[in-house]
């Protein structure tokens, strides 16, 4: 059995390893357009590799159906079987014990070599043809089974959407995800400031850290918000979520100092100055602390995005990630229209889909 995997990212590599573990006699080939595989994994979590998350639920994804259908798959056991020691931190985030993405990549590379997976780098797939139950790649290679795990165009160049569209598969609209937000309100004077706060947008609430940039908002909180907001939406920040309106007011009333002095005892001088400029009186100042508003003007481009929102329409695949229109064609990872929050959710889906695809192939033929 010849199995081809287009894409040497998390999904493709996990799928290849799992396939060879299930049947060492299968010929498994990874086709990667770059000069090396797993490049994006190395950058995950600022190099620390936020490899997954233990809190998996529908609130963390735009579409939870494929994950729910495969909830019996234990991603963490599969990762541990690769001799990666894991540790869980806050909010369910899981990292390699080393807190180094290189540890994860080196382990995956060792497994690929040990299992004799053929890896072809600098190989750009430009065309897929399906003839007589066989998949032909670039009129050069042929496979009985094909897995497309090309990833997205976030911080990468890939034609995965194009080659799948040429096969007649529907692609939903694409936009940058987990990306800094450009705001209508000026933020240059706050550039570099980090603040932990709550945020409210479109009836949803978020908690985390905001990083002010010269033209808008970044940080984990902003990145998560970017998945659901659109141009014109308003983001409301609660800068003191632990305090009620009255408790904040008491801080001023019970002090003998001016508002400026009290504010600078709570916030950095730059934020205190901004709040004062927005406020004509004490009540308005407190309102701005609890409802610090920004309007979405746009988003940074794919070069600064961690993921892409959109992809192959999920109606094109079964719960085992096999394409409905083509037998033995599977899609996994970010090429599909599944996007998750920051914190290891997107890598979790990549590992999961790779494992499920391998298990499905095994079940189909043995």
Coordinates of C-alpha atoms in Angstrom, one line a residue:
X1 CA 0.0 0.0 0.0
X2 CA 1.5 3.4 -1.1
X3 CA 0.3 6.3 1.0
X4 CA 1.2 9.9 0.2
X5 CA 0.9 12.8 2.6
X6 CA 1.1 16.3 1.3
X7 CA 2.4 18.6 4.0
X8 CA 5.1 18.0 6.6
X9 CA 3.5 19.9 9.5
X10 CA 2.0 18.6 12.7
X11 CA -0.9 16.8 11.1
X12 CA 1.0 15.2 8.2
X13 CA 3.9 14.0 10.4
X14 CA 1.7 12.6 13.1
X15 CA -0.3 10.8 10.5
X16 CA 2.8 9.3 8.9
X17 CA 4.2 8.1 12.2
X18 CA 0.9 6.6 13.3
X19 CA 0.4 4.8 9.9
X20 CA 3.9 3.2 10.1
X21 CA 3.2 2.1 13.7
X22 CA 0.0 0.5 12.6
X23 CA 1.5 -1.3 9.7
X24 CA 5.3 -1.1 9.1
X25 CA 4.9 -2.6 5.6
X26 CA 3.0 0.3 4.2
X27 CA 5.1 2.7 2.1
X28 CA 4.4 6.2 3.5
X29 CA 5.8 9.3 1.8
X30 CA 5.6 12.9 3.0
X31 CA 5.8 15.6 0.3
X32 CA 6.9 19.0 1.7
X33 CA 7.4 22.1 -0.4
X34 CA 9.9 23.7 2.0
X35 CA 13.5 22.7 2.6
X36 CA 12.6 21.1 5.9
X37 CA 9.5 19.8 7.7
X38 CA 7.8 21.0 10.9
X39 CA 8.9 24.7 10.5
X40 CA 5.7 26.1 12.0
X41 CA 5.8 23.8 15.0
X42 CA 9.2 25.3 15.9
X43 CA 7.6 28.7 16.2
X44 CA 4.6 27.6 18.3
X45 CA 4.2 29.2 21.7
X46 CA 7.1 31.6 20.9
X47 CA 9.4 28.6 20.6
X48 CA 8.1 26.9 23.8
X49 CA 5.6 24.8 21.8
X50 CA 2.1 25.0 23.3
X51 CA 1.5 21.5 22.1
X52 CA -2.1 21.0 23.2
X53 CA -4.8 21.8 25.8
X54 CA -6.6 19.6 28.2
X55 CA -9.8 21.8 28.3
X56 CA -11.4 20.7 25.0
X57 CA -14.9 21.9 24.4
X58 CA -17.1 23.6 21.8
X59 CA -16.5 27.1 23.1
X60 CA -12.9 26.9 21.9
X61 CA -13.6 26.1 18.2
X62 CA -15.7 27.6 15.4
X63 CA -16.9 24.1 14.7
X64 CA -16.7 21.3 17.2
X65 CA -18.3 18.4 15.3
X66 CA -15.2 16.6 14.0
X67 CA -13.6 16.8 17.4
X68 CA -16.7 15.6 19.2
X69 CA -17.0 12.7 16.7
X70 CA -13.5 11.6 17.7
X71 CA -13.4 12.3 21.4
X72 CA -12.4 8.7 22.2
X73 CA -9.0 9.4 20.6
X74 CA -6.4 10.2 23.3
X75 CA -4.0 12.7 21.8
X76 CA -1.9 12.9 24.9
X77 CA -1.1 9.2 25.0
X78 CA 0.0 9.4 21.3
X79 CA 2.3 12.3 22.1
X80 CA 3.7 10.5 25.1
X81 CA 4.3 7.4 22.9
X82 CA 6.7 9.5 21.0
X83 CA 8.8 9.9 24.2
X84 CA 7.7 13.5 24.6
X85 CA 7.4 14.3 28.3
X86 CA 4.5 16.8 28.8
X87 CA 3.5 19.2 31.5
X88 CA 0.3 21.1 32.1
X89 CA 0.3 24.8 33.1
X90 CA -2.5 27.4 33.6
X91 CA -5.8 27.2 31.7
X92 CA -5.1 23.7 30.5
X93 CA -2.1 24.6 28.3
X94 CA 0.2 21.7 27.7
X95 CA 3.9 22.1 26.8
X96 CA 6.8 19.7 26.4
X97 CA 8.6 19.5 29.8
X98 CA 11.6 21.2 28.3
X99 CA 9.4 24.1 27.2
X100 CA 11.3 23.9 23.9
X101 CA 9.7 23.3 20.5
X102 CA 13.0 21.7 19.4
X103 CA 12.4 18.8 21.8
X104 CA 9.1 18.1 20.0
X105 CA 10.5 18.4 16.5
X106 CA 13.6 16.3 17.3
X107 CA 11.3 13.6 18.7
X108 CA 9.1 13.6 15.6
X109 CA 12.1 13.5 13.4
X110 CA 13.6 10.5 15.3
X111 CA 10.3 8.6 14.9
X112 CA 10.1 9.3 11.2
X113 CA 13.6 8.0 10.7
X114 CA 13.1 5.0 13.0
X115 CA 9.9 4.0 11.1
X116 CA 11.5 4.6 7.7
X117 CA 9.0 7.2 6.5
X118 CA 10.2 8.7 3.2
X119 CA 10.3 12.5 3.4
X120 CA 10.7 14.5 0.1
X121 CA 11.5 18.1 0.8
X122 CA 11.5 21.0 -1.8
X123 CA 8.7 19.2 -3.5
X124 CA 5.8 21.4 -4.5
X125 CA 2.6 19.6 -5.4
X126 CA 0.9 21.5 -8.2
X127 CA -1.6 19.1 -9.4
X128 CA -3.6 16.1 -8.1
X129 CA -5.4 13.8 -10.5
X130 CA -7.6 10.8 -9.7
X131 CA -7.5 8.1 -12.3
X132 CA -8.5 4.4 -12.0
X133 CA -8.6 4.5 -8.2
X134 CA -5.1 6.0 -8.0
X135 CA -3.9 9.5 -7.1
X136 CA -1.3 11.0 -9.4
X137 CA 0.8 13.9 -8.2
X138 CA 2.4 16.3 -10.8
X139 CA 2.4 13.4 -13.3
X140 CA 5.3 12.2 -11.3
X141 CA 4.2 10.2 -8.3
X142 CA 1.2 7.9 -7.6
X143 CA -0.5 6.8 -4.4
X144 CA -3.3 4.4 -3.5
X145 CA -4.2 6.7 -0.6
X146 CA -3.6 10.4 -0.3
X147 CA -3.7 12.7 2.7
X148 CA -3.7 16.4 2.2
X149 CA -2.4 18.3 5.2
X150 CA -1.0 21.4 3.6
X151 CA -1.8 23.8 6.4
X152 CA -2.8 27.4 5.8
X153 CA -1.4 30.6 4.4
X154 CA -0.8 32.0 7.9
X155 CA 3.0 32.8 8.0
X156 CA 3.4 30.4 5.1
X157 CA 2.9 30.1 1.3
X158 CA 0.8 27.2 0.3
X159 CA -1.4 26.3 -2.7
X160 CA -3.4 23.7 -0.7
X161 CA -6.6 25.5 -1.1
X162 CA -6.0 25.8 -4.8
X163 CA -5.3 22.2 -5.6
X164 CA -8.3 21.1 -3.5
X165 CA -10.5 23.6 -5.2
X166 CA -9.4 22.2 -8.6
X167 CA -10.7 18.8 -7.4
X168 CA -14.1 20.4 -7.0
X169 CA -14.1 20.9 -3.2
X170 CA -15.7 23.9 -1.7
X171 CA -13.5 26.4 0.2
X172 CA -15.1 28.9 2.6
X173 CA -13.9 32.5 2.7
X174 CA -10.5 32.9 4.3
X175 CA -9.3 35.6 6.7
X176 CA -6.4 35.9 9.2
X177 CA -7.1 34.4 12.6
X178 CA -5.3 34.9 16.0
X179 CA -4.0 38.1 14.6
X180 CA -3.5 41.7 15.9
X181 CA -6.5 44.0 15.5
X182 CA -6.2 47.5 14.0
X183 CA -8.4 49.9 15.8
X184 CA -10.1 53.2 14.8
X185 CA -8.9 54.8 18.1
X186 CA -5.3 55.9 18.3
X187 CA -3.0 53.7 20.4
X188 CA 0.5 55.0 19.6
X189 CA 0.9 56.6 23.0
X190 CA 0.2 53.2 24.7
X191 CA 2.5 51.2 22.4
X192 CA 4.3 48.4 24.4
X193 CA 1.9 48.5 27.4
X194 CA 0.6 45.2 28.6
X195 CA -2.5 45.0 30.8
X196 CA -4.6 42.1 32.1
X197 CA -8.3 42.7 31.8
X198 CA -11.6 41.4 30.7
X199 CA -13.1 42.1 27.3
X200 CA -16.7 42.0 25.9
X201 CA -17.6 41.7 22.3
X202 CA -20.7 40.4 20.5
X203 CA -22.2 39.2 23.7
X204 CA -19.2 37.1 24.6
X205 CA -16.6 37.6 27.4
X206 CA -12.9 37.0 27.4
X207 CA -10.1 37.3 30.0
X208 CA -6.4 37.7 29.4
X209 CA -3.6 40.1 28.5
X210 CA -3.8 43.0 26.0
X211 CA -0.7 44.3 24.4
X212 CA -1.1 47.8 22.9
X213 CA 0.6 48.3 19.5
X214 CA 1.2 51.5 17.5
X215 CA -2.0 50.9 15.5
X216 CA -4.2 48.7 17.7
X217 CA -4.4 45.7 20.0
X218 CA -2.4 42.5 20.3
X219 CA -1.7 40.0 23.0
X220 CA -3.4 36.7 23.7
X221 CA -6.7 38.3 24.6
X222 CA -6.8 40.4 21.4
X223 CA -5.7 37.4 19.2
X224 CA -8.6 35.3 20.6
X225 CA -11.1 38.1 19.9
X226 CA -9.8 38.5 16.4
X227 CA -11.4 35.1 15.5
X228 CA -14.9 36.4 16.0
X229 CA -15.0 40.2 15.4
X230 CA -15.5 41.9 12.1
X231 CA -14.7 45.5 10.9
X232 CA -17.0 47.9 12.7
X233 CA -17.5 45.8 15.8
X234 CA -16.8 47.4 19.2
X235 CA -14.5 45.8 21.8
X236 CA -15.1 46.9 25.4
X237 CA -12.3 46.4 27.9
X238 CA -12.8 46.2 31.7
X239 CA -9.5 47.4 33.0
X240 CA -10.3 46.6 36.6
X241 CA -12.6 43.4 36.5
X242 CA -12.0 42.7 40.2
X243 CA -13.6 46.0 41.2
X244 CA -17.2 47.2 40.9
X245 CA -18.1 50.8 39.9
X246 CA -18.7 51.7 43.5
X247 CA -15.4 50.2 44.7
X248 CA -13.4 52.1 42.1
X249 CA -15.3 55.3 43.0
X250 CA -14.4 54.8 46.7
X251 CA -10.7 54.6 45.8
X252 CA -11.0 58.2 44.6
X253 CA -13.5 59.5 47.2
X254 CA -11.4 58.1 50.1
X255 CA -8.2 59.6 48.9
X256 CA -7.0 63.1 49.6
X257 CA -5.1 63.1 46.3
X258 CA -6.1 64.4 42.8
X259 CA -7.5 62.0 40.3
X260 CA -4.2 61.9 38.5
X261 CA -2.3 60.7 41.5
X262 CA -4.9 58.0 42.3
X263 CA -4.9 56.8 38.7
X264 CA -1.1 56.5 38.6
X265 CA -1.3 54.3 41.7
X266 CA -3.5 51.9 39.7
X267 CA -2.3 52.1 36.1
X268 CA 0.9 53.1 34.3
X269 CA 1.3 56.8 33.7
X270 CA 0.6 56.5 29.9
X271 CA -2.7 54.6 30.5
X272 CA -3.7 57.0 33.3
X273 CA -3.1 60.0 31.0
X274 CA -5.2 58.4 28.3
X275 CA -8.1 57.7 30.7
X276 CA -8.0 61.3 31.9
X277 CA -8.1 62.6 28.3
X278 CA -11.2 60.5 27.6
X279 CA -13.0 61.7 30.8
X280 CA -14.6 65.0 31.8
X281 CA -15.6 64.0 35.3
X282 CA -15.1 61.3 37.9
X283 CA -18.2 59.3 36.9
X284 CA -17.1 59.3 33.2
X285 CA -13.6 58.3 34.3
X286 CA -14.9 55.3 36.2
X287 CA -17.1 54.4 33.3
X288 CA -14.0 54.4 31.0
X289 CA -12.1 52.2 33.4
X290 CA -14.9 49.6 33.3
X291 CA -15.8 50.2 29.6
X292 CA -12.7 51.2 27.7
X293 CA -13.9 51.0 24.1
X294 CA -12.2 50.3 20.8
X295 CA -13.7 49.9 17.3
X296 CA -12.3 47.3 14.9
X297 CA -10.9 49.0 11.8
X298 CA -9.2 46.0 10.3
X299 CA -6.6 43.3 10.9
X300 CA -3.0 42.6 10.3
X301 CA -2.3 40.4 7.4
X302 CA -1.5 36.7 7.1
X303 CA 2.1 37.2 7.8
X304 CA 1.3 38.1 11.4
X305 CA -1.6 35.7 11.8
X306 CA -1.1 32.4 13.7
X307 CA -3.9 30.7 11.9
X308 CA -6.4 31.1 9.1
X309 CA -10.2 31.2 9.7
X310 CA -11.9 29.4 6.9
X311 CA -10.8 26.5 4.6
X312 CA -12.3 23.4 3.0
X313 CA -16.0 23.3 3.9
X314 CA -16.6 20.6 6.5
X315 CA -19.6 19.3 4.5
X316 CA -16.9 17.9 2.1
X317 CA -15.6 15.3 4.6
X318 CA -16.9 12.5 6.8
X319 CA -16.3 12.3 10.5
X320 CA -13.1 10.3 9.8
X321 CA -11.8 13.1 7.6
X322 CA -12.3 11.2 4.3
X323 CA -13.5 13.2 1.4
X324 CA -17.1 12.2 0.5
X325 CA -16.5 12.7 -3.3
X326 CA -13.3 10.8 -3.5
X327 CA -12.4 7.4 -2.0
X328 CA -9.1 7.2 -0.1
X329 CA -8.6 11.0 0.0
X330 CA -8.3 12.5 3.4
X331 CA -7.9 16.1 4.6
X332 CA -6.5 17.0 8.0
X333 CA -5.3 20.0 10.0
X334 CA -5.7 23.6 9.2
X335 CA -6.6 23.2 5.5
X336 CA -10.1 22.4 6.9
X337 CA -12.5 25.1 8.1
X338 CA -11.7 24.5 11.8
X339 CA -10.1 27.1 13.9
X340 CA -9.5 27.2 17.6
X341 CA -8.6 29.7 20.3
X342 CA -5.0 30.3 21.3
X343 CA -3.6 28.0 23.9
X344 CA -2.8 24.8 22.0
X345 CA -6.2 24.2 20.5
X346 CA -5.1 24.4 16.9
X347 CA -2.2 22.0 17.4
X348 CA -4.5 19.7 19.3
X349 CA -6.7 19.5 16.2
X350 CA -3.7 18.9 13.9
X351 CA -2.5 16.0 16.0
X352 CA -6.0 14.6 16.4
X353 CA -6.8 14.7 12.7
X354 CA -3.6 13.0 11.8
X355 CA -4.2 10.2 14.3
X356 CA -7.9 9.7 13.2
X357 CA -6.9 9.5 9.5
X358 CA -4.3 6.9 10.2
X359 CA -6.8 4.9 12.4
X360 CA -9.4 5.2 9.6
X361 CA -7.1 3.9 7.0
X362 CA -6.1 0.9 9.2
X363 CA -9.8 0.1 9.9
X364 CA -10.7 0.3 6.3
X365 CA -8.1 -2.2 5.1
X366 CA -7.6 -4.5 8.1

